[in-house]
CSV table of C-alpha atoms and ligand atoms in Angstrom, one decimal:
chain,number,residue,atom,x,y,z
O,1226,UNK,CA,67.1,-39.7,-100.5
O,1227,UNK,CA,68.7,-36.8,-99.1
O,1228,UNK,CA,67.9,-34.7,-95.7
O,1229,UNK,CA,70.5,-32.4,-94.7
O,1230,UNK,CA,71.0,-33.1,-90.8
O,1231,UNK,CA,73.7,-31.4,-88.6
O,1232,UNK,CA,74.2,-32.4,-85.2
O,1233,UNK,CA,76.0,-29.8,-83.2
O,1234,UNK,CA,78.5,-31.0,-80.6
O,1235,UNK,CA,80.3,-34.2,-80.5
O,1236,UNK,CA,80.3,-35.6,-77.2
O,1237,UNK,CA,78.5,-38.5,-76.4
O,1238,UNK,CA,75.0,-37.8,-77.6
O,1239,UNK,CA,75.7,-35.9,-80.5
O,1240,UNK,CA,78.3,-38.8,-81.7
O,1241,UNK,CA,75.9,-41.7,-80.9
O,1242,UNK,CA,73.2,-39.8,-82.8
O,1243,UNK,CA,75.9,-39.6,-85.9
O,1244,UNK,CA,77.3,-42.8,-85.6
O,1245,UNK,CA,73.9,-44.7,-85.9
O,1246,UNK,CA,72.8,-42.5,-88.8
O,1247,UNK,CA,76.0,-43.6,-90.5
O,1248,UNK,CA,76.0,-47.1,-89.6
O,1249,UNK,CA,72.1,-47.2,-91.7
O,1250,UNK,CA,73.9,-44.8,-94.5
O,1251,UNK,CA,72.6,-41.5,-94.0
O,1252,UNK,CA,75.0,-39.1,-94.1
O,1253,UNK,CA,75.4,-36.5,-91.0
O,1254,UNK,CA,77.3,-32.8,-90.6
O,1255,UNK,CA,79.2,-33.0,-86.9
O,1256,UNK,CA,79.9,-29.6,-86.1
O,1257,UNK,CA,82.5,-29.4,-82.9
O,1258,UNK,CA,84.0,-26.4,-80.8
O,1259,UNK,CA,86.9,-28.4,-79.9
O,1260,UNK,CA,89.6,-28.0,-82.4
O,1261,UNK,CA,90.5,-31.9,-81.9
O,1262,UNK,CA,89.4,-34.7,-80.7
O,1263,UNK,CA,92.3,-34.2,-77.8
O,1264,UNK,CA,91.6,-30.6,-77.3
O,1265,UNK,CA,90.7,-31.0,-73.5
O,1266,UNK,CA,91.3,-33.9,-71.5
O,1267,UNK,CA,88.5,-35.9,-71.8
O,1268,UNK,CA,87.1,-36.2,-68.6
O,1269,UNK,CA,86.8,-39.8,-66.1
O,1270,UNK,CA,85.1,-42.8,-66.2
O,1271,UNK,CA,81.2,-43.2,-66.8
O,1272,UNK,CA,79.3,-46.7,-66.0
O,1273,UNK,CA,76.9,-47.5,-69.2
O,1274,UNK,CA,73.7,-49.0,-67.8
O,1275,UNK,CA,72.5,-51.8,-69.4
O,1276,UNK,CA,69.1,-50.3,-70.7
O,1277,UNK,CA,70.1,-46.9,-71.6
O,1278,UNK,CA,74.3,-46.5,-72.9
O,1279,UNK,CA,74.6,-50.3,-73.4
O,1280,UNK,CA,71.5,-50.6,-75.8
O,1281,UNK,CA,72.9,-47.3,-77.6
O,1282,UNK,CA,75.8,-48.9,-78.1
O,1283,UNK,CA,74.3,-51.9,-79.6
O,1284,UNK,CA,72.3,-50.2,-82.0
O,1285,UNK,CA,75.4,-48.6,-82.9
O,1286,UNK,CA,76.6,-52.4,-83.7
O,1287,UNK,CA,79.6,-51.4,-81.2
O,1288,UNK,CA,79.2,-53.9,-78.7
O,1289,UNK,CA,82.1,-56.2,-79.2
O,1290,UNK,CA,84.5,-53.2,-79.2
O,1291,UNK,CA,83.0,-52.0,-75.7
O,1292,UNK,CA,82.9,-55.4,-74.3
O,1293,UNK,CA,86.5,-55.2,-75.2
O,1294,UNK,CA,86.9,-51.5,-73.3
O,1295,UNK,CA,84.8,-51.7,-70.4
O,1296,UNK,CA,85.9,-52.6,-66.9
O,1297,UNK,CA,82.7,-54.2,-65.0
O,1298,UNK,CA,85.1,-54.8,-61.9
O,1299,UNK,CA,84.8,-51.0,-62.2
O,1300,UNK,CA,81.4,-51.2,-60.6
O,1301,UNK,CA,82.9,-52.3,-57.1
O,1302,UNK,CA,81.7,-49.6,-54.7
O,1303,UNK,CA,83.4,-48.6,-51.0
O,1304,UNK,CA,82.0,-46.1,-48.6
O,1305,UNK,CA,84.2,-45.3,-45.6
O,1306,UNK,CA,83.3,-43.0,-43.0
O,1307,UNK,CA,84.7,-40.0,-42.2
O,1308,UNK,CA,87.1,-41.8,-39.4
O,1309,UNK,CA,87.9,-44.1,-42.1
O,1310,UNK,CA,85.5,-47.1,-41.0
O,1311,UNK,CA,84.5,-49.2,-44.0
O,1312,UNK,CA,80.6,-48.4,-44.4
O,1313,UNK,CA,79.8,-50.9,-46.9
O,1314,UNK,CA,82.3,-52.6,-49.5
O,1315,UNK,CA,80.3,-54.1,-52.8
O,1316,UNK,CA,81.6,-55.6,-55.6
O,1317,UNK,CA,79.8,-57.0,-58.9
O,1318,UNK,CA,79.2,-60.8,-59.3
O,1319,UNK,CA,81.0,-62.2,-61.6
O,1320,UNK,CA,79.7,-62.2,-64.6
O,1321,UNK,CA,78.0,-58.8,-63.3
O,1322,UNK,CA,77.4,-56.4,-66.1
O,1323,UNK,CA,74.4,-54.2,-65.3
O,1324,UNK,CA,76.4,-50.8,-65.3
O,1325,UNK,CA,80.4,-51.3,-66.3
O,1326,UNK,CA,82.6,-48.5,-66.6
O,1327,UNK,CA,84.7,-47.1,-69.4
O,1328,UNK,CA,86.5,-44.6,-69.3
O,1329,UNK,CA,85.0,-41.0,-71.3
O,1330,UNK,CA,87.9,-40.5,-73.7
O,1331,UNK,CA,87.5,-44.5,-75.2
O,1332,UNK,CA,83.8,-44.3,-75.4
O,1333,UNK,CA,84.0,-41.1,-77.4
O,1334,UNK,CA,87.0,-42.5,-80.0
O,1335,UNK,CA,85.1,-45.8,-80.0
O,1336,UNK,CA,81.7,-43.6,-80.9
O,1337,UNK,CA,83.5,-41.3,-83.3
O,1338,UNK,CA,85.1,-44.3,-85.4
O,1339,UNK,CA,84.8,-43.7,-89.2
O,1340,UNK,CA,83.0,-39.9,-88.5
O,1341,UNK,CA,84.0,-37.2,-90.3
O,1342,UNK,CA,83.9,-34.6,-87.2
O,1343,UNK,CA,84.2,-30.4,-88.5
O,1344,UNK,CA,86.8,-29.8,-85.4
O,1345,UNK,CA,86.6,-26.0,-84.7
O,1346,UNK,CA,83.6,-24.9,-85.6
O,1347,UNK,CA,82.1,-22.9,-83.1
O,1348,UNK,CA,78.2,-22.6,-83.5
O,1349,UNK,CA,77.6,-18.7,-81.9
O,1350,UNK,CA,73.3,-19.3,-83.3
O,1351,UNK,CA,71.0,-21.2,-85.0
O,1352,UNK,CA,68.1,-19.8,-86.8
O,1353,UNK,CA,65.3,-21.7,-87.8
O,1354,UNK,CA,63.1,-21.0,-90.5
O,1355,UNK,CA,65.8,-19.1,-92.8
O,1356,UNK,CA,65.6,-19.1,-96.5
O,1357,UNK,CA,66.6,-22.3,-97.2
O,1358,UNK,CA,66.3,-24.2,-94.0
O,1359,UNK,CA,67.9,-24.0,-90.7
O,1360,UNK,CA,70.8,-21.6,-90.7
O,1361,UNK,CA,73.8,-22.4,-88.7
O,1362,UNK,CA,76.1,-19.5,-88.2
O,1363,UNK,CA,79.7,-20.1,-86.7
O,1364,UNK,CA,82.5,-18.0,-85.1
O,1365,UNK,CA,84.6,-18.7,-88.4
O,1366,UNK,CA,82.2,-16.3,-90.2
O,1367,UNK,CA,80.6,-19.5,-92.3
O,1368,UNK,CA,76.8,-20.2,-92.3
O,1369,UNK,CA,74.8,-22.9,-93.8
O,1370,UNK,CA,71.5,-24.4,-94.5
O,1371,UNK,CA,70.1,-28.0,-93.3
O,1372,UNK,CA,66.7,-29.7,-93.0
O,1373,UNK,CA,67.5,-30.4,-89.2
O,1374,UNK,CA,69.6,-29.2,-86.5
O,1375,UNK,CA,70.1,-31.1,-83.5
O,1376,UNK,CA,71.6,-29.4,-80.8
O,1377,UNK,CA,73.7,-31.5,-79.0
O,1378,UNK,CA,76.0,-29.2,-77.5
O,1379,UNK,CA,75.8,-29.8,-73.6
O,1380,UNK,CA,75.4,-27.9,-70.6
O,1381,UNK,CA,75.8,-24.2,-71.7
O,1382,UNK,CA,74.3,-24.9,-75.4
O,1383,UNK,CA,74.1,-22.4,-78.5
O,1384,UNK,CA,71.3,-24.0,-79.9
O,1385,UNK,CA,68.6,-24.3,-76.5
O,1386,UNK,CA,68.5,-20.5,-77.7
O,1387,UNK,CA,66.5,-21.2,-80.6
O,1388,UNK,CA,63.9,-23.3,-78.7
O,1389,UNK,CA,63.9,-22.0,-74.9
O,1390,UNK,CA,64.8,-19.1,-72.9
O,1391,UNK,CA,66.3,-21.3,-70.4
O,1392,UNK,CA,69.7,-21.3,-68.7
O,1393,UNK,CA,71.4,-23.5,-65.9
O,1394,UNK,CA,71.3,-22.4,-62.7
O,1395,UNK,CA,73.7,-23.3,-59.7
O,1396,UNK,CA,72.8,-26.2,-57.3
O,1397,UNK,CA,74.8,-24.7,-54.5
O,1398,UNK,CA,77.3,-27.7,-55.0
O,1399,UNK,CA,80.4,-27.2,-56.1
O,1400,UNK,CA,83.2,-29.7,-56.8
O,1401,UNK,CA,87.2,-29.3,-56.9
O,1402,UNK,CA,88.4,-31.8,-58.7
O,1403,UNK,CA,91.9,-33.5,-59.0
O,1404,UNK,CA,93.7,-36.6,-59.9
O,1405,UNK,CA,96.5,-39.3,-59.0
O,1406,UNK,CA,98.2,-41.1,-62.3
O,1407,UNK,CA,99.8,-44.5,-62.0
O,1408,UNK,CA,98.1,-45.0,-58.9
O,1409,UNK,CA,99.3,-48.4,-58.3
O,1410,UNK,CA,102.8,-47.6,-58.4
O,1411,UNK,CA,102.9,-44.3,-57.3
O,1412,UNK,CA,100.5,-44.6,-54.3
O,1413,UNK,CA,99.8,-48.1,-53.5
O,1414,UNK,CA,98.2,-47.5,-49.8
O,1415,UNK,CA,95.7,-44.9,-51.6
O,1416,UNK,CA,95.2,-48.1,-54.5
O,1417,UNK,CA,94.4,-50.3,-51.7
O,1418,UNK,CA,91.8,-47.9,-50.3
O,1419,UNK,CA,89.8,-47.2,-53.3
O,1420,UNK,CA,90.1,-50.7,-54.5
O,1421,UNK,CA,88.9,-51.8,-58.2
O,1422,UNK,CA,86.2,-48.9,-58.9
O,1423,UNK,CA,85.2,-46.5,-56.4
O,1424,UNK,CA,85.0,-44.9,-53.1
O,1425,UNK,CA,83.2,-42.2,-51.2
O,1426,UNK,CA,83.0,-40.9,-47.6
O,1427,UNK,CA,79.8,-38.4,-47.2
O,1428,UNK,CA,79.9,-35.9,-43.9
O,1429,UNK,CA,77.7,-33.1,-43.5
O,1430,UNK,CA,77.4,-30.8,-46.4
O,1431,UNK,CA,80.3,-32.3,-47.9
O,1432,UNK,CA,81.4,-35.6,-49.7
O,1433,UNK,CA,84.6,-37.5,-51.3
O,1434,UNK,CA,85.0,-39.9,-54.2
O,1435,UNK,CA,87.1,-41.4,-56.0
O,1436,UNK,CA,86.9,-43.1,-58.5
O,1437,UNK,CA,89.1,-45.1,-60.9
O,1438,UNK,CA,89.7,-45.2,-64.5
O,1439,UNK,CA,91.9,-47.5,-67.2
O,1440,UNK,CA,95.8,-47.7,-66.6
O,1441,UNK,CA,96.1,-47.0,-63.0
O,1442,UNK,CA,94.0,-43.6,-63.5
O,1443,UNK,CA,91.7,-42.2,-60.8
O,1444,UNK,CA,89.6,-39.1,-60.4
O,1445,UNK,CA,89.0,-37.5,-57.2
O,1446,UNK,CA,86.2,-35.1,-56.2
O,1447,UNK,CA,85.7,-33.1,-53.3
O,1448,UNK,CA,82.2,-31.8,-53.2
O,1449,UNK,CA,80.6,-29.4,-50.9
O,1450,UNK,CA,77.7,-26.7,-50.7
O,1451,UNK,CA,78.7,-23.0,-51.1
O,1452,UNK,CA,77.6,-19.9,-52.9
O,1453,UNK,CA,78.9,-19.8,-56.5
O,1454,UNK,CA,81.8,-17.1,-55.6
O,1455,UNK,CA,82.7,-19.3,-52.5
O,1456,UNK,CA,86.4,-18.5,-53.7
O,1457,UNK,CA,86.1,-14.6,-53.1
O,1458,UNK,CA,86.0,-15.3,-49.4
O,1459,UNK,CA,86.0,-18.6,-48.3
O,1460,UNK,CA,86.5,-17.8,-44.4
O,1461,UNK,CA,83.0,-16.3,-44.6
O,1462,UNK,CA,81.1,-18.6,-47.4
O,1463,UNK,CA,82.7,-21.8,-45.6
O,1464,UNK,CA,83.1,-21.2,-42.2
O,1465,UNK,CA,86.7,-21.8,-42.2
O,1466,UNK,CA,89.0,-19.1,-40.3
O,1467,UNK,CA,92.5,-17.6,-42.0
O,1468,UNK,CA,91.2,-18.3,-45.8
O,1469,UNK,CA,92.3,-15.9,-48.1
O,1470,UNK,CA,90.8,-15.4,-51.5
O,1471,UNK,CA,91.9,-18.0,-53.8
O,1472,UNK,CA,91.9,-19.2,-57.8
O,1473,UNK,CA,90.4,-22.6,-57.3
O,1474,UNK,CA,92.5,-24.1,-59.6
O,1475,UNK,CA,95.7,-22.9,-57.9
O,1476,UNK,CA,97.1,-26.2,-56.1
O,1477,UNK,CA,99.1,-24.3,-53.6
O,1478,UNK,CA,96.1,-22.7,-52.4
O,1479,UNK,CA,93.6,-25.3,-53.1
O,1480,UNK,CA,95.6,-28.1,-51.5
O,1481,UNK,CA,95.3,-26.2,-47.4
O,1482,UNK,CA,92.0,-25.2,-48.7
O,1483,UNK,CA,90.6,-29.1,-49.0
O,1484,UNK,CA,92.2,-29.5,-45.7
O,1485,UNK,CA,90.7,-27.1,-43.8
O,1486,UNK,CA,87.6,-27.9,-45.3
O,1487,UNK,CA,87.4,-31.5,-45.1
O,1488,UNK,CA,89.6,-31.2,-41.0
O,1489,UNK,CA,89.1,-34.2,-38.6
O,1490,UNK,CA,88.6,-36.9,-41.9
O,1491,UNK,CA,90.7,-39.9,-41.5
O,1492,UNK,CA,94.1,-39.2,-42.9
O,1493,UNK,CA,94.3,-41.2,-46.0
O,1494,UNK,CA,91.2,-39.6,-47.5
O,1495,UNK,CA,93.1,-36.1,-46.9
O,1496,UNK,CA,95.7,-37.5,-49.0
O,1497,UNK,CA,93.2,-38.3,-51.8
O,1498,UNK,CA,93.4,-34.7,-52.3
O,1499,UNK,CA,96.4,-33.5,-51.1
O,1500,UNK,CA,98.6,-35.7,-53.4
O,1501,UNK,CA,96.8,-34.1,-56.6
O,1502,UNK,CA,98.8,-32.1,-58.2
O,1503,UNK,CA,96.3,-30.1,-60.4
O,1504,UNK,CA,92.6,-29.1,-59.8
O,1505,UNK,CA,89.7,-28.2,-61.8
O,1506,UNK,CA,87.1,-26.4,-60.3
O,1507,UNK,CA,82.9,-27.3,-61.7
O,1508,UNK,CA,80.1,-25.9,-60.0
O,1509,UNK,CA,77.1,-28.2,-60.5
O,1510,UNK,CA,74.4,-26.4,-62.6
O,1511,UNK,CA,71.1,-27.5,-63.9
O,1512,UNK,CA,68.1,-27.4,-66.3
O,1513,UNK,CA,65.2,-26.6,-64.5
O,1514,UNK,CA,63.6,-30.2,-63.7
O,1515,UNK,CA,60.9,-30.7,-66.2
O,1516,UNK,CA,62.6,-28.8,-68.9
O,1517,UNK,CA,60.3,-28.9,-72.0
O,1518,UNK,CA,60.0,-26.0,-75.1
O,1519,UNK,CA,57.7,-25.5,-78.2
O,1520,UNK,CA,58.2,-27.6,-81.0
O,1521,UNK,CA,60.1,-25.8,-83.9
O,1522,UNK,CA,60.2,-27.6,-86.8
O,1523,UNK,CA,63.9,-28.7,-88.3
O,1524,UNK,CA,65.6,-28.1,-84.7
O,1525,UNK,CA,65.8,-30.1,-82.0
O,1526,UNK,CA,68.1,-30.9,-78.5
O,1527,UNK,CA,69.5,-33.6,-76.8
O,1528,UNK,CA,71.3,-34.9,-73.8
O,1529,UNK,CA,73.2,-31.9,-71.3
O,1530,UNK,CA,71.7,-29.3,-73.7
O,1531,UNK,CA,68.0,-30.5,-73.5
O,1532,UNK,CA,68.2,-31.6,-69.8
O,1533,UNK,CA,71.3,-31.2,-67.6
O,1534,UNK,CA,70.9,-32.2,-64.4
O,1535,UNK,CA,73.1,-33.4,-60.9
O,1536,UNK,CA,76.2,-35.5,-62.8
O,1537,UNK,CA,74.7,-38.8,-60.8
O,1538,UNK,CA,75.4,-41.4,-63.4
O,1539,UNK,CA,72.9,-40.7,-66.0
O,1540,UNK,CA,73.7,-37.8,-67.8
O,1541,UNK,CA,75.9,-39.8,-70.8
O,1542,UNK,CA,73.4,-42.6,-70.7
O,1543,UNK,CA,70.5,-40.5,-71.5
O,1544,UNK,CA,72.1,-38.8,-73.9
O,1545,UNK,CA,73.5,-41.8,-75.7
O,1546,UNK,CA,70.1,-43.4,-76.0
O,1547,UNK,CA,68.3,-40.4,-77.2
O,1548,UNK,CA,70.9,-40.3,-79.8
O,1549,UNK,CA,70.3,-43.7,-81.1
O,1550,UNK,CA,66.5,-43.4,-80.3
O,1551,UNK,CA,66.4,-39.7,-82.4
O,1552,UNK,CA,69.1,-42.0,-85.3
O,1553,UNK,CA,66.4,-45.2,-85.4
O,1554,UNK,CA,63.5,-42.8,-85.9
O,1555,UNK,CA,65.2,-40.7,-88.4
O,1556,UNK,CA,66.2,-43.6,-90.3
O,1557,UNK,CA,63.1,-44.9,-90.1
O,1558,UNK,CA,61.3,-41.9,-92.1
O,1559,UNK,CA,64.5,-41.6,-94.3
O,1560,UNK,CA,64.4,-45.0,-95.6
O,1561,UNK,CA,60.9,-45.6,-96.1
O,1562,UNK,CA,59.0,-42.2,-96.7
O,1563,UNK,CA,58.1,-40.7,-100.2
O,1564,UNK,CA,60.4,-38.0,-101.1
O,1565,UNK,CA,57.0,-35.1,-101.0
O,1566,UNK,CA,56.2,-36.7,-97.1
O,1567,UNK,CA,59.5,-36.8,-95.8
O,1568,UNK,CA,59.4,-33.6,-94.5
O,1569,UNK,CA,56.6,-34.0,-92.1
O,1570,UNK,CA,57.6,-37.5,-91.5
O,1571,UNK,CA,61.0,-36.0,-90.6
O,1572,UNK,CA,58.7,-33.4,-88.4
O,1573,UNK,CA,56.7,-36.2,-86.8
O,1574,UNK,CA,59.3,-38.6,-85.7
O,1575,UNK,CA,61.3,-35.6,-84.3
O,1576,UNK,CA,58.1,-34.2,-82.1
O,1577,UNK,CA,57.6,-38.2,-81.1
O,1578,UNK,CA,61.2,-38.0,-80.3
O,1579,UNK,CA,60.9,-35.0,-78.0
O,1580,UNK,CA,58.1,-36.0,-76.4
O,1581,UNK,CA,59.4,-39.7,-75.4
O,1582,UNK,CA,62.8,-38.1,-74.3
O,1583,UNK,CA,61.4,-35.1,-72.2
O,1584,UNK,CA,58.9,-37.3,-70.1
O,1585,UNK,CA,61.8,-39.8,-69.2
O,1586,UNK,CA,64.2,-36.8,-68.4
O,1587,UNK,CA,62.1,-35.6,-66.0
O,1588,UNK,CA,62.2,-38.4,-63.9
O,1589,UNK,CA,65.5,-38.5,-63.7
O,1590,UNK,CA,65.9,-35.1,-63.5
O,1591,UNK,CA,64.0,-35.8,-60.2
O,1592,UNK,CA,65.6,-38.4,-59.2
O,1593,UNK,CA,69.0,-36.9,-59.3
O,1594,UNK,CA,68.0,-33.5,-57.6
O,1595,UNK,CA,66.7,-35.3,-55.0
O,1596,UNK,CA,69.8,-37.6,-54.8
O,1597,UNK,CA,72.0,-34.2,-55.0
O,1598,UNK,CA,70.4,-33.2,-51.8
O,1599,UNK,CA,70.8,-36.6,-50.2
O,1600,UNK,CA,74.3,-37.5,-51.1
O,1601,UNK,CA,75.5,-33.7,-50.1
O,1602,UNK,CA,73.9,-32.9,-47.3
O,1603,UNK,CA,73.4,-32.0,-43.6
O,1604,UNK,CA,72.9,-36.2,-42.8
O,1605,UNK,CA,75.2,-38.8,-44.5
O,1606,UNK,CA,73.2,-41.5,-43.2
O,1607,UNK,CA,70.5,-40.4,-45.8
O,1608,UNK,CA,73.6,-40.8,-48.8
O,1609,UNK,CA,74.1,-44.4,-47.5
O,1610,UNK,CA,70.6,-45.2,-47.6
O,1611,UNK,CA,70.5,-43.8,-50.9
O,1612,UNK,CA,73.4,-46.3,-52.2
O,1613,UNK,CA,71.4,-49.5,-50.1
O,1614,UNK,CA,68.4,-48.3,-52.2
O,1615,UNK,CA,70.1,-48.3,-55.5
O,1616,UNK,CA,72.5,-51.6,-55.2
O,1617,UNK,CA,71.6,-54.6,-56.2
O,1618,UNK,CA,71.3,-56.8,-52.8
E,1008,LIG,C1,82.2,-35.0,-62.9
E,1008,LIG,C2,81.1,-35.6,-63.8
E,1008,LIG,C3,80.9,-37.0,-63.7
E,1008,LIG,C4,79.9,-37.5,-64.5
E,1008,LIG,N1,79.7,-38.9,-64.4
E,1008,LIG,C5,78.7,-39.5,-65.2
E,1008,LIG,C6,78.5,-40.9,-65.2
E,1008,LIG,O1,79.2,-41.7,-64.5
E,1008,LIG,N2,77.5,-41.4,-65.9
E,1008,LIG,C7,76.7,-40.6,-66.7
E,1008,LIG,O2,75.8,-41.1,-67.4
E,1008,LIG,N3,76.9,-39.3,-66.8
E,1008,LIG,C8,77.9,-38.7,-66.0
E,1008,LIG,N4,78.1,-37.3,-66.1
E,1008,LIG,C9,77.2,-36.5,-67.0
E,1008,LIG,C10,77.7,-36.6,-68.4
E,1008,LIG,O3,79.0,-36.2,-68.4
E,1008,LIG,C11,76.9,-35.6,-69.3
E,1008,LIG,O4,75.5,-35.8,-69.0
E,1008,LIG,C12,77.1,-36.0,-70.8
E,1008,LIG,O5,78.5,-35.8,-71.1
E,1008,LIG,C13,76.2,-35.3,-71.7
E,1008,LIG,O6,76.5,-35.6,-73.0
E,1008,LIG,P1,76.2,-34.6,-74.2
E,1008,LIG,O7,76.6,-35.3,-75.4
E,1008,LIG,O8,74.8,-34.1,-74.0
E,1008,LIG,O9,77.1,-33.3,-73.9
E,1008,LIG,P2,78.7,-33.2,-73.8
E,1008,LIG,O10,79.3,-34.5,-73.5
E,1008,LIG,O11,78.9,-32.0,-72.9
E,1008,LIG,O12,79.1,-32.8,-75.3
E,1008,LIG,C14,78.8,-31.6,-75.8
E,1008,LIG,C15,79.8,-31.3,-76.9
E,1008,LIG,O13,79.3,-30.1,-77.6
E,1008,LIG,C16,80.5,-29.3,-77.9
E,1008,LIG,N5,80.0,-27.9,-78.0
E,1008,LIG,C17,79.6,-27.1,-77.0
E,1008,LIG,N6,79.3,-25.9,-77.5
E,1008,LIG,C18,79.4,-26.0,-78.8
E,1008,LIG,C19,79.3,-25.0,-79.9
E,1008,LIG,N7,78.8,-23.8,-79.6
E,1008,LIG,N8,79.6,-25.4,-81.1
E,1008,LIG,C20,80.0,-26.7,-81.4
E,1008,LIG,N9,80.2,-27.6,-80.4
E,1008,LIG,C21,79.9,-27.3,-79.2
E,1008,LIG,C22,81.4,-29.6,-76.7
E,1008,LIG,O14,82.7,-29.2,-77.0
E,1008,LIG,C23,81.2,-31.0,-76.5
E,1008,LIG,O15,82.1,-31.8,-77.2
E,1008,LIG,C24,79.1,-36.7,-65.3
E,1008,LIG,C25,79.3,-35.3,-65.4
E,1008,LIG,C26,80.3,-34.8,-64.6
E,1008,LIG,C27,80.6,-33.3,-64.7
């Protein structure tokens, strides 16, 4: 039985959605902006909870290979203070495995296994209820037909366009960040100081972590609050004296920035940042919390693109389960339906689908804005509160 499904995107959602469909013999179009699978570098390390990424990855039948990928010592957590005081220093149990870490890059190749990804092609719109099915029109010129379109395209999505009018807008958080390689080698005191997964030191209005990925990698993140074009004229948008207008990805200028910005911490997490030698620069946007749209028959989102919110550690495991959840349903209808039903059993399952996801994506959607605010804000007593809440004792 044949329904023609394209999942747009294939980061982590789009490829767990594909990869389940595969593995119970449906066949899937990825369509991908990214001209490779190396395009970009792939980002840090995410920790897979144990009910949301880890059970995706089961019902992808991947577990072994994760298990073989993931780093639960990764889930050790320091917080210093700004002098430099250690705050609190956990680390897992052994045996500990509620939320490991693995870095993005191996998830995604582990996800992407035997897929056959279209690299480069650039969705610019998807239009439902075309002659023909779903049309899906790409930068290349081509367009084609399928039964269902899953948008799975992330934070600034070409498909949410077809469902909702809404956009991300700005939390008023910004972060700059950079990264030290060979870390153990290279810079052994700053090794020592993050220790086996990762650290942060919150003041007011402004944060650091770092946090560490496979082979001596680690990821650093200054966060802070300012208006989106804080970089036009940060001695007025930052309070800072003598700060020039700067590219925010320019080391040389982003480098006296940081210190200026982050003055009077305790010298070694100064040189978190100054050792980096590039720097990205991400404003945090969001979906608004609550994020729900119309159903449209034959198109649907997930993950980023249905409900971005504050990157607090649940972003890639939402989006991973509602791909395996969307996969299970699908497969579901596909394998048992009669060919004249399995259009509105296609159509059921996918409103079911939205429904479940939506209602659980609000509460995290809460949880994290309200985490946002607590974690980079004007008390860092309420950030540490927030982590004693969360950790297991
Ligand atoms: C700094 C940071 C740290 C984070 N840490 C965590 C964490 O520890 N745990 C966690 O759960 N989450 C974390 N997140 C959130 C997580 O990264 C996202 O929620 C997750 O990647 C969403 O997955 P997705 O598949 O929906 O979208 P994405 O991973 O963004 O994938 C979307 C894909 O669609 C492609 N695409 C976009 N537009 C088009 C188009 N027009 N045509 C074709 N393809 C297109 C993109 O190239 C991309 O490959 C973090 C986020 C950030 C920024």
């Amino acid at each position: 039985m044949r329904h023609r499904i394209a999942v747009v995107g294939a980061g982590l959602g789009g490829l767990t959605l594909a990869r389940v469909l595969h593995r119970h013999g449906h066949p899937v179009t990825v369509l991908e902006r990214d001209t490779a699978p190396d395009a970009r570098p792939p980002g840090g390390t995410l920790d897979l909870h144990e009910n949301l990424g880890q059970t995706a990855i089961a019902q992808a039948g991947l577990t072994t290979e994760f298990e073989r990928l993931a780093r639960p010592e990764g889930q050790a957590m320091r917080i210093l203070g700004t002098d430099g005081t250690v705050l609190r220093d956990w680390r897992p149990r052994p045996g500990e495995r509620a939320n490991p870490e693995i870095d993005r890059g191996q998830l995604r190749d582990l996800l992407r296994g035997p897929l056959d990804v279209q690299w480069g092609t650039n969705v610019t719109e998807v239009a439902p209820g075309a002659p023909g099915g779903v049309l899906v029109r790409s930068a290349d010129g081509s367009a084609h037909t399928y039964d269902l379109v899953v948008g799975a395209d992330g934070a600034w999505s070409r498909v949410r366009g077809a469902l909702s009018p809404a956009t991300p807008r700005y939390t008023g958080v910004t972060l700059l960040e950079t990264s030290l390689d060979d870390v153990d080698t290279a810079h052994p005191d700053l090794a020592r100081l993050i220790g086996d997964g990762a650290l942060a030191v919150y003041g007011v209005n402004r944060a650091v972590v770092a946090q560490r990925n496979s082979g001596g990698h680690v990821k650093v993140y200054a966060q802070f609050r300012a208006p989106l074009d804080w970089h036009t004229d940060p001695a007025r948008h930052l309070g800072l004296t003598r700060q020039p207008a700067l590219d925010p990805t320019d080391p040389d200028a982003v480098r006296p920035l940081l210190e200026a910005l982050f003055d009077g911490w305790a010298a070694p997490v100064l040189d978190l940042l100054r050792r980096g030698t590039t720097f990205a620069h991400r404003p945090m946007h969001v979906l608004p919390v609550g994020h729900t749209w119309d159903h449209v028959p034959g198109v649907t989102l997930l993950g980023d693109a249905a409900h971005l919110m504050p990157p607090l550690g649940v972003g890639a495991n939402l989006a991973m389960i509602e791909g395996a959840e969307l996969a299970q349903a699908l497969t579901e209808v596909l394998t048992e339906a009669r060919d004249a039903e399995v259009d509105a059993e296609v159509d059921a399952a996918v409103r079911a689908f939205e429904e479940r996801m939506q209602a659980r994506a609000a509460t995290f959607a809460e949880m994290t804005a309200a985490g946002l605010d607590r974690l980079v804000g004007p008390d860092p007593a309420t950030a540490i509160a927030l982590f004693d809440d969360l950790q297991p004792a």
